[in-house]
Coordinates of C-alpha atoms and ligand atoms in Angstrom, one line a residue:
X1 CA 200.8 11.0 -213.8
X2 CA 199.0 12.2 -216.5
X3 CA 201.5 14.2 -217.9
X4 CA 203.8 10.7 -217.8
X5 CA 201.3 9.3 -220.2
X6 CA 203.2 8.8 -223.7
X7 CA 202.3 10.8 -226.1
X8 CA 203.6 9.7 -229.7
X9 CA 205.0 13.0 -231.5
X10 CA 202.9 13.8 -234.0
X11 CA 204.5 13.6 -237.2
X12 CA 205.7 16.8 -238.7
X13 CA 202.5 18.2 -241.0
X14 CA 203.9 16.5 -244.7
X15 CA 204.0 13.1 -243.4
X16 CA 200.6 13.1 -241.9
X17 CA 200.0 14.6 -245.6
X18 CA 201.4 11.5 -247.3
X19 CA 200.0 9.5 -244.1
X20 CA 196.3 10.3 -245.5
X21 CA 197.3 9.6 -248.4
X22 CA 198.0 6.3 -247.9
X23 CA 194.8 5.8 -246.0
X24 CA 193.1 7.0 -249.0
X25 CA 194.5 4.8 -251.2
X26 CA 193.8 1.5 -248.7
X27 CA 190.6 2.1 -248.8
X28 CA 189.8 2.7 -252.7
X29 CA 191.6 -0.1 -253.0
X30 CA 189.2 -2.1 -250.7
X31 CA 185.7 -0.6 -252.5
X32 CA 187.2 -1.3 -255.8
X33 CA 187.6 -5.2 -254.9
X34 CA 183.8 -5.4 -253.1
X35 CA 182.5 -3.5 -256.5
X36 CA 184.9 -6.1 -258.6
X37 CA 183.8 -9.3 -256.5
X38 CA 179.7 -8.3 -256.4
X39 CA 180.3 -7.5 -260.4
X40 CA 182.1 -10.8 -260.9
X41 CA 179.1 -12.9 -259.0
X42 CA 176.8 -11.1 -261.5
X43 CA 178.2 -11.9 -264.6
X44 CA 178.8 -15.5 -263.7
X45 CA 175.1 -15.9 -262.7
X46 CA 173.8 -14.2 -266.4
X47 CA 176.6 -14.6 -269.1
X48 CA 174.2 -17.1 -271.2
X49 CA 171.2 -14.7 -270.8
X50 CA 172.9 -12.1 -272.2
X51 CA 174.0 -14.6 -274.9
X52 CA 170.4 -15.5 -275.2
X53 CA 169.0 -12.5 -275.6
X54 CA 171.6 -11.0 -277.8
X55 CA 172.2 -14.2 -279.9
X56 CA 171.4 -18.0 -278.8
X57 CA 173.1 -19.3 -281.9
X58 CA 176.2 -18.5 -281.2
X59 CA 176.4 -21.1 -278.4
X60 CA 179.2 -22.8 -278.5
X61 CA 179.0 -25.7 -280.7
X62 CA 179.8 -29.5 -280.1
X63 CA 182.7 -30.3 -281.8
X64 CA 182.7 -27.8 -284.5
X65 CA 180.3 -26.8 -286.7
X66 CA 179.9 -30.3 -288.8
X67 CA 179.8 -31.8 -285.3
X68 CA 176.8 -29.3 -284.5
X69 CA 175.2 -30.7 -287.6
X70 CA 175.1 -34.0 -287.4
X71 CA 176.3 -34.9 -284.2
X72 CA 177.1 -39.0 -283.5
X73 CA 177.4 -39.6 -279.6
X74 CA 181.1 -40.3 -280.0
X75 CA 181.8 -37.2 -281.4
X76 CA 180.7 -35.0 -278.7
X77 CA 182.4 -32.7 -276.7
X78 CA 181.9 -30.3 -273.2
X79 CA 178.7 -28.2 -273.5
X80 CA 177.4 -25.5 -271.1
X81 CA 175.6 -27.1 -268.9
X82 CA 172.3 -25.4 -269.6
X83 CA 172.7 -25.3 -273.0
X84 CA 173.0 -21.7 -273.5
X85 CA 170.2 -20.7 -270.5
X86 CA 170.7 -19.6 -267.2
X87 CA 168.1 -19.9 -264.3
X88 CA 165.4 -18.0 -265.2
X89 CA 162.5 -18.9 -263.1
X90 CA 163.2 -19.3 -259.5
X91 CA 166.3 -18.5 -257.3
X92 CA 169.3 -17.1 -258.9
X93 CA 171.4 -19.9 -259.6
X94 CA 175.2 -19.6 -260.6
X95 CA 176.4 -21.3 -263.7
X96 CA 176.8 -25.0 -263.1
X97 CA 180.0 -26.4 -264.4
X98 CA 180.2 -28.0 -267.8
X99 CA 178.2 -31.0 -268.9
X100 CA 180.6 -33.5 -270.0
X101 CA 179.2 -35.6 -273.3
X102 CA 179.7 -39.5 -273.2
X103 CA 182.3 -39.6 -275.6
X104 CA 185.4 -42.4 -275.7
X105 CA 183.8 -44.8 -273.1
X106 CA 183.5 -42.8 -269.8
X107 CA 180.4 -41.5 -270.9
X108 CA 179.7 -39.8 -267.6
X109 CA 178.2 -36.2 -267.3
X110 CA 179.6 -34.2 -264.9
X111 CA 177.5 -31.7 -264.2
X112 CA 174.2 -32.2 -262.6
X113 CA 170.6 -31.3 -264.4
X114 CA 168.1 -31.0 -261.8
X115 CA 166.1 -28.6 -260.3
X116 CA 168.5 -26.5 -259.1
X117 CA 170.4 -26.2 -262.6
X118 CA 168.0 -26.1 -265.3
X119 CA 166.4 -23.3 -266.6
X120 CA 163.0 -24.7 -266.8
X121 CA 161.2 -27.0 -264.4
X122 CA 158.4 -28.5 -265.6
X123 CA 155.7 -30.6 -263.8
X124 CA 154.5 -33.3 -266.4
X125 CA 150.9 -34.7 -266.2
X126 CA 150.3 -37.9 -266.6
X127 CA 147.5 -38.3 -268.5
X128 CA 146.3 -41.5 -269.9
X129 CA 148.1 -43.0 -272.4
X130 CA 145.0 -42.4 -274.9
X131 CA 146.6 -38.8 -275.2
X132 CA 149.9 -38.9 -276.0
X133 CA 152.1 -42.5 -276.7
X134 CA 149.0 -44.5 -276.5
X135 CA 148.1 -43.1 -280.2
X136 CA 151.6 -44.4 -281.1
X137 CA 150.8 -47.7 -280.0
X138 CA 152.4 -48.0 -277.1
X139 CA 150.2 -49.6 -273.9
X140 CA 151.7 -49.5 -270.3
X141 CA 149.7 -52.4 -269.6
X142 CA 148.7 -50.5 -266.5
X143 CA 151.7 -50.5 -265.0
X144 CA 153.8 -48.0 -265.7
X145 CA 152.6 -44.2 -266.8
X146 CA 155.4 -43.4 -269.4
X147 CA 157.2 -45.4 -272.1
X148 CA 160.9 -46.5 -271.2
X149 CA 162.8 -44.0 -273.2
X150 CA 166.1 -44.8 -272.0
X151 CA 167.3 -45.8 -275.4
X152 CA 166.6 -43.7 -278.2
X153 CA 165.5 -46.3 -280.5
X154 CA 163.4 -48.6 -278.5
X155 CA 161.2 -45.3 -277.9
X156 CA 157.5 -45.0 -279.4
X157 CA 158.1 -43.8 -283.2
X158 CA 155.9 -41.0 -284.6
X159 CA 153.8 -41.6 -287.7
X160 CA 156.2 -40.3 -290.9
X161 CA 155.3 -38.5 -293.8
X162 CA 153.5 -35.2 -293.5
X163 CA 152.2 -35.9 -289.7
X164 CA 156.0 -35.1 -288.8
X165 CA 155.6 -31.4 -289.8
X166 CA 153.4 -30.8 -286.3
X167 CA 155.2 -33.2 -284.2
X168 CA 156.6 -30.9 -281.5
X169 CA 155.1 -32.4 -278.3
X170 CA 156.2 -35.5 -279.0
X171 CA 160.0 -34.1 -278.8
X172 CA 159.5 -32.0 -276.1
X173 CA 157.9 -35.0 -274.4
X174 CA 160.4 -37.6 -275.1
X175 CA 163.3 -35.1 -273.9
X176 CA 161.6 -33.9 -270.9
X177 CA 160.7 -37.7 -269.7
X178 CA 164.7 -38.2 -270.3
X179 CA 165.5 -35.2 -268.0
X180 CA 165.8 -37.2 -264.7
X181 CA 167.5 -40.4 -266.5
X182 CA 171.0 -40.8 -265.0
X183 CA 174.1 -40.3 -267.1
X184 CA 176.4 -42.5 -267.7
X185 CA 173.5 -45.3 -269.5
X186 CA 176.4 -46.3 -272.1
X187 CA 176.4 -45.6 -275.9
X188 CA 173.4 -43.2 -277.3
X189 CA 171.4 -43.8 -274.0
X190 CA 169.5 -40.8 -273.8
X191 CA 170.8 -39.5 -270.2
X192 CA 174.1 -38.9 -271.7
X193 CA 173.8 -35.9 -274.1
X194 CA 171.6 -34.2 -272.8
X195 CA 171.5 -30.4 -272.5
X196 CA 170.1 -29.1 -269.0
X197 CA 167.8 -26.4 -270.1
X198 CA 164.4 -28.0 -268.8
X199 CA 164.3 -30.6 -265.9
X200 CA 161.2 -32.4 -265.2
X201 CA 159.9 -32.2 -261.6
X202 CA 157.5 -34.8 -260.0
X203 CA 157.0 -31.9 -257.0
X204 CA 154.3 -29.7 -258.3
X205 CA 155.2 -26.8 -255.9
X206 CA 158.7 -26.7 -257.4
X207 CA 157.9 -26.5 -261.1
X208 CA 157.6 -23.2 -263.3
X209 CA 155.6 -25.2 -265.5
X210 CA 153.1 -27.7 -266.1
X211 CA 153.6 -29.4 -269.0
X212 CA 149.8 -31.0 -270.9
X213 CA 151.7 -33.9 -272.7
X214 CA 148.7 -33.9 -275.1
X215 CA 149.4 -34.8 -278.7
X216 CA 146.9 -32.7 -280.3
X217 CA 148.2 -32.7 -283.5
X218 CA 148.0 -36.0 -284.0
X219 CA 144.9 -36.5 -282.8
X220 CA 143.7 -33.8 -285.2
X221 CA 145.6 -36.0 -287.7
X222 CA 144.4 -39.3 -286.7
X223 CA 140.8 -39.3 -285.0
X224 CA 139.1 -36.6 -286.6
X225 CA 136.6 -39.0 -288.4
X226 CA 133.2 -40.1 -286.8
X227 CA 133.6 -43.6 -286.7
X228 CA 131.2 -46.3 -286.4
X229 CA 129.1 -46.3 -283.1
X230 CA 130.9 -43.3 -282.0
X231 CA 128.5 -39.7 -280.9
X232 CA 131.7 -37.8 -281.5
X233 CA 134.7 -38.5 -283.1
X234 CA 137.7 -39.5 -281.0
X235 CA 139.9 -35.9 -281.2
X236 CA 136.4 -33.7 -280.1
X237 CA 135.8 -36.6 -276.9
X238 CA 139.7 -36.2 -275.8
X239 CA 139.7 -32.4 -276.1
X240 CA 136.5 -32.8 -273.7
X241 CA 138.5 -35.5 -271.5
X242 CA 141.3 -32.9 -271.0
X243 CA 138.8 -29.7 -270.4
X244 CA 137.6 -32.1 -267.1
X245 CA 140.6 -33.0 -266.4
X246 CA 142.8 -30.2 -265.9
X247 CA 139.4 -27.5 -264.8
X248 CA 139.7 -30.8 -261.6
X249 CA 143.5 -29.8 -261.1
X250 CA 144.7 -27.8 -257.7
X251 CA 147.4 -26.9 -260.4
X252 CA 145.4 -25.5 -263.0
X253 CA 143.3 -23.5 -260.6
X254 CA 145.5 -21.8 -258.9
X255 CA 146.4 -19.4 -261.7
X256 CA 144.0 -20.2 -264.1
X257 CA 145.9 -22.0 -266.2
X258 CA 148.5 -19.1 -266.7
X259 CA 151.6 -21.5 -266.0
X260 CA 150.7 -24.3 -268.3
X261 CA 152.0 -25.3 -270.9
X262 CA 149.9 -26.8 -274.3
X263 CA 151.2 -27.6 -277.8
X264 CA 148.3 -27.3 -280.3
X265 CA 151.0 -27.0 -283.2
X266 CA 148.7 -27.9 -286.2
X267 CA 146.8 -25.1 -287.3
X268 CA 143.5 -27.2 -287.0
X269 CA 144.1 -28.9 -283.5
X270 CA 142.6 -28.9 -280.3
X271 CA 139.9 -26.4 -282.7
X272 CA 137.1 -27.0 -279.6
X273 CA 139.1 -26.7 -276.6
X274 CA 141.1 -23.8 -277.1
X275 CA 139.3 -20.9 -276.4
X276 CA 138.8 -22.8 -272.8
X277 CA 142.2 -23.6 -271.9
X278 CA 143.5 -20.3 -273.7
X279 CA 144.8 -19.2 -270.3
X280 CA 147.8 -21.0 -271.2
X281 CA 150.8 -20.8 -273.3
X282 CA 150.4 -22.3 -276.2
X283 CA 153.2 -23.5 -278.5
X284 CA 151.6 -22.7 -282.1
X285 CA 153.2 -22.8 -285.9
X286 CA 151.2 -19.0 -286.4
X287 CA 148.5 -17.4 -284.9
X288 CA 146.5 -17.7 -288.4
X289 CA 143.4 -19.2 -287.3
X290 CA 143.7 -17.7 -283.6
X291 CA 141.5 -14.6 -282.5
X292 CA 143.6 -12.7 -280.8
X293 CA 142.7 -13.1 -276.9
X294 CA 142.9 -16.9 -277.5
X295 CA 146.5 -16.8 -278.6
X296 CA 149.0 -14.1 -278.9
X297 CA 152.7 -13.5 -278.9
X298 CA 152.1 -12.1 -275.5
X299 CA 151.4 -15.4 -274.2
X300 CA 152.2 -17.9 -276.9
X301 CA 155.3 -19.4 -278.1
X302 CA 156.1 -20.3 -282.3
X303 CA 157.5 -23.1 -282.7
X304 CA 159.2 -24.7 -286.1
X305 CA 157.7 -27.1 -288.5
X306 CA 159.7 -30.3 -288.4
X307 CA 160.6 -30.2 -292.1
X308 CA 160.2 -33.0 -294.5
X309 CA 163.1 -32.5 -296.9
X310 CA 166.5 -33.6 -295.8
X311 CA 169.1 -31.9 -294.2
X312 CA 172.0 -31.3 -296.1
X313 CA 175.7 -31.9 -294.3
X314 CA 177.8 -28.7 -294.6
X315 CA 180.3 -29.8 -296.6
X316 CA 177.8 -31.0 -299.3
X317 CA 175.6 -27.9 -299.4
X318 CA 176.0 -26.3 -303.1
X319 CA 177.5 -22.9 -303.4
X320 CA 176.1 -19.7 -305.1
X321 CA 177.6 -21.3 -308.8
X322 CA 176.2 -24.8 -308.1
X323 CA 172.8 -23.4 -307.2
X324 CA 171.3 -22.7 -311.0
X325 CA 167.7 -21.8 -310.7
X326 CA 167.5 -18.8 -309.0
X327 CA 163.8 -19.1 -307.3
X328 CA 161.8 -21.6 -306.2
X329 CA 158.6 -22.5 -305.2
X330 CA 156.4 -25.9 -305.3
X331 CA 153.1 -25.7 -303.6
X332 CA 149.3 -24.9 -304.0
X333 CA 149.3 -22.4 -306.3
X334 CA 144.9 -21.8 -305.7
X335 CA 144.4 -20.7 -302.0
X336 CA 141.9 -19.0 -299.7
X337 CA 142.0 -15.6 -298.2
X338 CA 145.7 -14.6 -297.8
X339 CA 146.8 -16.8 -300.3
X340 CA 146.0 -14.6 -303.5
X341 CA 149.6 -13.2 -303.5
X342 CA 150.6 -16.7 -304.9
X343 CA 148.6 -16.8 -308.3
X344 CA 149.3 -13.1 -309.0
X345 CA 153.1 -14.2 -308.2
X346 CA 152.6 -17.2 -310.3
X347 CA 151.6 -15.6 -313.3
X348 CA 154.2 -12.9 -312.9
X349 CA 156.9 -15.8 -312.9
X350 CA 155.5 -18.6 -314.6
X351 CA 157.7 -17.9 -317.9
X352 CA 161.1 -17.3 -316.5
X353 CA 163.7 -20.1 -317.2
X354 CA 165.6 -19.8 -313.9
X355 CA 162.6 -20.0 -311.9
X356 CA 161.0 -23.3 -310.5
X357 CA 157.1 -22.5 -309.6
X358 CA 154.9 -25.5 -309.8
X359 CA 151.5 -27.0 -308.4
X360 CA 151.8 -29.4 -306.2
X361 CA 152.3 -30.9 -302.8
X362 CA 155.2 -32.1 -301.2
X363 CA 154.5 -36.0 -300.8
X364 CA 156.2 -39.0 -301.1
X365 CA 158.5 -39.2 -303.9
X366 CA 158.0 -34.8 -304.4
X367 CA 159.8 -35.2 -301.0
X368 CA 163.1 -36.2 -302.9
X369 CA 162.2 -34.0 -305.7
X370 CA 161.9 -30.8 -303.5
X371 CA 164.7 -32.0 -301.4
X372 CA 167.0 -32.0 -305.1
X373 CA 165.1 -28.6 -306.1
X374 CA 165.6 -26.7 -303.1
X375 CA 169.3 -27.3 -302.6
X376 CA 169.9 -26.1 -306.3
X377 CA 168.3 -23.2 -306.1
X378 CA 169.7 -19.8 -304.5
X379 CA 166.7 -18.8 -303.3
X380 CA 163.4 -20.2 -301.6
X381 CA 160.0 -18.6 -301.6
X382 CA 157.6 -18.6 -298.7
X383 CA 154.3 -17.2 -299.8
X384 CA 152.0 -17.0 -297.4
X385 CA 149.2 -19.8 -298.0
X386 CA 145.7 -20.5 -296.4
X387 CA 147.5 -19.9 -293.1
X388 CA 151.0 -17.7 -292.8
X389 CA 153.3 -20.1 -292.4
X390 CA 154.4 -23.3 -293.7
X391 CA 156.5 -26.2 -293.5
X392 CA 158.8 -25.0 -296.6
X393 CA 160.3 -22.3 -295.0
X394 CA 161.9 -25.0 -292.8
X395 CA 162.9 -27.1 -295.7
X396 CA 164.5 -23.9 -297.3
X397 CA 166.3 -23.3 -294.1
X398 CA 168.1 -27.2 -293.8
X399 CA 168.3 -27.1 -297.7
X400 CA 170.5 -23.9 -297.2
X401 CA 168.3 -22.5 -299.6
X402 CA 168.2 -18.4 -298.7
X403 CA 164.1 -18.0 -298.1
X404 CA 162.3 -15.2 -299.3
X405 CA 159.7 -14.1 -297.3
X406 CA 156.2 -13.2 -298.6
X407 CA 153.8 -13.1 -295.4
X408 CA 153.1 -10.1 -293.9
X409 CA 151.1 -11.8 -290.7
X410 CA 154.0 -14.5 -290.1
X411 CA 155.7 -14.8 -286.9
X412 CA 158.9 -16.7 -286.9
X413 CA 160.4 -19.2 -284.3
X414 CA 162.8 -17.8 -281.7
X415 CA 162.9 -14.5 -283.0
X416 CA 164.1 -12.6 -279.9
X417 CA 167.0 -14.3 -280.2
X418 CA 167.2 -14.9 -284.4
X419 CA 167.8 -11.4 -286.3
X420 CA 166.2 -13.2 -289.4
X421 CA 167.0 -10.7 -292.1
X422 CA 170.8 -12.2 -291.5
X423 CA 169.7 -15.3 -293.5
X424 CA 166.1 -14.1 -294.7
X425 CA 164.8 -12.2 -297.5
X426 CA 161.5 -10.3 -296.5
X427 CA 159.4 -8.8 -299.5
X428 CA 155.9 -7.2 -298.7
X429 CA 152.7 -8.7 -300.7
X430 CA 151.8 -5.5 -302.2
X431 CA 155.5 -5.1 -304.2
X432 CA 156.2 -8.5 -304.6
X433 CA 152.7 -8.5 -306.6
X434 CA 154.7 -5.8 -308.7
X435 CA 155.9 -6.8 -312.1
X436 CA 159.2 -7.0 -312.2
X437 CA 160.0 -6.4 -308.6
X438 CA 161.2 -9.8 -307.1
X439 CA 163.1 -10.7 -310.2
X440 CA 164.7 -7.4 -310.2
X441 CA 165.5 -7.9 -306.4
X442 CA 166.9 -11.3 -306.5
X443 CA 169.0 -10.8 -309.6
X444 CA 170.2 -7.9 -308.2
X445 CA 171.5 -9.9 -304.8
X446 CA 174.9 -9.6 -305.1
X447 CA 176.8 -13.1 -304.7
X448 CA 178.7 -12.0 -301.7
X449 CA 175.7 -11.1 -300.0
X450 CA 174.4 -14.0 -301.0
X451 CA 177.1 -16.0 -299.8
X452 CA 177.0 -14.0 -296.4
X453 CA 173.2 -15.2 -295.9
X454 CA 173.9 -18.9 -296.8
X455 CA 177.0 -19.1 -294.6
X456 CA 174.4 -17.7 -291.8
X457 CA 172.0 -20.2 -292.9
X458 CA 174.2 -23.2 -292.2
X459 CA 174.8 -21.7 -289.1
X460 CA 171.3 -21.5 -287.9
X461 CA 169.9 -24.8 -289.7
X462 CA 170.6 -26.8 -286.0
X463 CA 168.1 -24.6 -284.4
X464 CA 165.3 -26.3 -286.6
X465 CA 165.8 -30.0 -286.3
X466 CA 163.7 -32.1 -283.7
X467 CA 165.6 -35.3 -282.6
X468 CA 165.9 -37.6 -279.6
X469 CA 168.3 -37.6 -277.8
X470 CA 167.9 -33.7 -278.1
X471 CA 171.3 -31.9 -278.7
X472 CA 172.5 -28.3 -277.5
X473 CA 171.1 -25.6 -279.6
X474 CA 168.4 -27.6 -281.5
X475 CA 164.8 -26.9 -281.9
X476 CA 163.7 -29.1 -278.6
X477 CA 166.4 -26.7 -276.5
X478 CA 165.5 -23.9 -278.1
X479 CA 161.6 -24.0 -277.4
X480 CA 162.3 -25.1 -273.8
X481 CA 164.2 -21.4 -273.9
X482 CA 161.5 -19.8 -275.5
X483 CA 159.0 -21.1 -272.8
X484 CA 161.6 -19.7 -270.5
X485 CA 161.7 -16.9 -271.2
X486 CA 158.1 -16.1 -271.9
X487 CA 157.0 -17.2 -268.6
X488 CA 159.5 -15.1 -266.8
X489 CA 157.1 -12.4 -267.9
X490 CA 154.0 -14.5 -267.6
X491 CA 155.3 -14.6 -263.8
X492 CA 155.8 -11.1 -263.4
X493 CA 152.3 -10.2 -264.2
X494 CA 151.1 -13.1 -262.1
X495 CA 153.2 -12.2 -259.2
X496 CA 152.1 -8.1 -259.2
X497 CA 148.4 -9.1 -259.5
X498 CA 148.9 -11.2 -256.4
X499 CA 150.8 -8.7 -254.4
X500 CA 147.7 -7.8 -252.3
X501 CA 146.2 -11.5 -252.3
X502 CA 146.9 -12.7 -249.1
X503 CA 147.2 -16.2 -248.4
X504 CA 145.2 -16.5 -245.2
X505 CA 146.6 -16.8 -242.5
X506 CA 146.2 -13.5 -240.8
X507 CA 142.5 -14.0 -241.5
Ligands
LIG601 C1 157.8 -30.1 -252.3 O1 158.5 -28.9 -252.3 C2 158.2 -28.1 -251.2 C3 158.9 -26.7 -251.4 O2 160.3 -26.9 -251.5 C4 158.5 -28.8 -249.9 O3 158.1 -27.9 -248.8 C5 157.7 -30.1 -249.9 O4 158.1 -30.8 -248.7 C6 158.0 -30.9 -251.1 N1 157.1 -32.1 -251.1 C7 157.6 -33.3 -251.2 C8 156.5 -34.3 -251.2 O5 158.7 -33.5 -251.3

């Protein structure tokens, strides 16, 4: 019987050639789709941290580049749904689907921001009122924790005038308090617009973050005179307050600190608490009057001055032939230690006819002035003062006016993701203390270049303004992205230390 079992023929020898062959080919064919389906599940979970990392500003823009500017809520159109940031912290999350911007009445988003889409989750405190809206006068009677900031405009307003300049946790506060509002509140309701790169989280053990919604620059502003009856002055006894309160924290012990977050953006605040709570990021305007292990770009995250000058509107912004003086400057002329650069450069430009370099503040009515001076002017200088930065570099930027940078020590917002020298000038202190040097280099700025730089410029100026409701790409998304990103390696050397720290239970 065996010999009755069928035996197919084999094939003669060039078919079972061309037989392989085809085998062969079947199963490239099949590798090449796995290698092509794993690759496409990649890129779709990092597109926007390659855009990040490469170039945040070219995010795509809401409704063109004027509409980037000055956005109205009608006016609005799809964003990414993180705003330019992809999942950073915990599990890999794909892409969410576009946010969808209230505009013409439906007003609904789309997309979800929560805790599985944002980039950032952050665990807010909440601290009495005395640290943060209660200086703004607003009193939750005891009843509720945070201000109602479902409408932009019934929302606590921050002192104007010069306070603005350090008034970064109050944005980051106001838009991470609006994070869980649901869309669809109607016209300019906050939920609407807003771009998912942090979400707040009321679960502590889900957050990357913990944010210290301490205004500290305002209370360096506000209470840092002894008043009557008082040991201490106010800013001193809240600083101490916050010490207690946080060393009390399950949250604050278990890394130290490491994963919090703390906004001491005026040079001068929080001056007796931060070598103690200098275990966390800090989100500074320089490191000027930081020792090094208290703050550091390891660590620490620069944040813009909000500026004081007005932003100019694309199409209104003066061109290269518009723009007649050719450099200026209004400030302090006398200043301490790093300073000096600015008298030598003041006598070595005080006679030139196309160069503005006064004394003087900007205040009050010198706001308009320098708002008028710095948009008719091609170029802006940023001399390093008593500490290395300053709110006029920010004015140059939304004046359009090209900065020229004259601080060796400065560290500049964002600047793993800004190339600067596309819209900056820098000039060391020793040659711009050269005669003749910085006249010769301006002058000799060809107006193409200079063209190219002030095209940039208009570009970039979104990244700098502070506003509520926050808006893709501005200076409240883009610090939520720097904190990011800097705690993604604030975690990695958290994680490896605890590799061998065992949690107990194999006792
Ligand atoms: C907080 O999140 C953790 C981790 O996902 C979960 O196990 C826990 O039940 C959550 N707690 C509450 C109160 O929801």
């Amino acid at each position: 019987m065996v010999a009755e079992r069928k035996m197919q023929p084999l094939p003669p020898p060039e078919h079972r050639r061309a037989l392989r062959f085809v085998a062969f080919l079947a199963v490239s064919l099949l590798a090449f789709s796995c290698w092509a389906l794993v690759n496409s599940r990649i890129n779709d979970a990092v597109p926007d941290s390659a855009a990040l990392m490469g170039d945040a500003d070219r995010m795509p823009a809401l409704a063109g580049e004027e509409g980037a500017r000055r956005p109205t809520p009608a006016a609005s159109a799809a964003v990414p749904a993180s705003g330019g940031a992809v999942r950073l912290m915990s599990d890999p999350v794909i892409r969410e689907p576009l946010v969808r911007v209230g505009g013409g009445g439906d007003g609904e988003r789309s997309g979800r921001c929560d805790a599985d889409t944002a980039a950032l989750r952050v665990f807010v405190y909440d601290l009495p009122a005395e640290f943060h809206f209660g200086m703004l006068g607003w009193d939750g009677k005891g009843e509720a924790a945070w201000p109602d900031v479902r409408d932009a405009r019934a929302a606590p307003h921050y002192p104007g005038g010069l306070n603005l300049q350090h008034s970064v946790a109050y944005w980051l506060a106001l838009d991470i308090l609006s994070s869980t509002l649901p869309p669809g509140g109607g016209s300019g309701a906050a939920g609407d617009s807003r771009p998912c790169v942090a979400v707040r989280v009321t679960n502590a053990s889900l957050a990357d973050v913990f944010f210290v919604p301490f205004f500290a620059s305002l209370s360096y502003n506000r209470h840092s005179k002894i008043r009557r009856g008082e040991r201490v002055n106010r800013n001193r006894a809240l600083q101490a307050e916050l010490v207690k309160y946080l060393a009390r924290r399950e949250e604050w012990r278990r890394w130290g600190g490491k994963d919090h977050l703390i906004v001491p953006h005026h040079p001068n605040s929080m001056m007796e608490a931060r070598k103690r709570l200098s275990a966390a990021m800090f989100v500074l305007s320089d490191f000027g009057r930081y020792s090094p292990d208290v703050a550091n770009l390891k660590k620490d995250v620069i944040a813009p001055y909000n500026h004081v000058v007005r932003s100019l509107g694309d199409d209104e912004s003066p061109a290269f032939d518009q723009r007649p003086v050719l450099a200026y400057f209004q400030g302090a002329i006398h200043r301490k230690a790093g300073g000096k650069v600015r008298q030598k450069l003041y006598q070595l430009l005080k006679g030139e006819r196309d160069v503005h370099f006064t004394y003087g503040s900007v205040r009050q009515n010198g706001i308009r002035r320098a708002t008028a001076g710095m948009s008719t002017s091609k170029f802006c200088l940023n001399i390093a003062g008593d500490t290395p930065s300053s709110n006029r570099l920010f004015d140059a930027i939304v004046s359009h006016c090209v900065p020229v940078i004259i601080s060796d020590d400065i560290e500049l917002p964002f600047e793993d993701v800004l190339d600067y020298s596309e819209f900056c000038l820098f000039v060391r202190a020793a040659d711009a203390a050269r005669k003749g040097f910085l006249l010769r280099l301006l002058r000799g700025v060809p107006r193409d270049e200079w063209t190219r730089m002030w095209r940039r410029l208009k570009e970039v100026a979104r990244h700098f303004e502070y506003q509520y409701p926050s808006r893709p790409g501005d200076a409240v998304q883009m610090i939520w992205g720097a904190v990011a990103r800097k705690m993604h390696s604030v975690k990695l050397q958290l994680h490896k230390r605890g590799r061998f720290q065992r949690t107990g239970w194999e006792s």
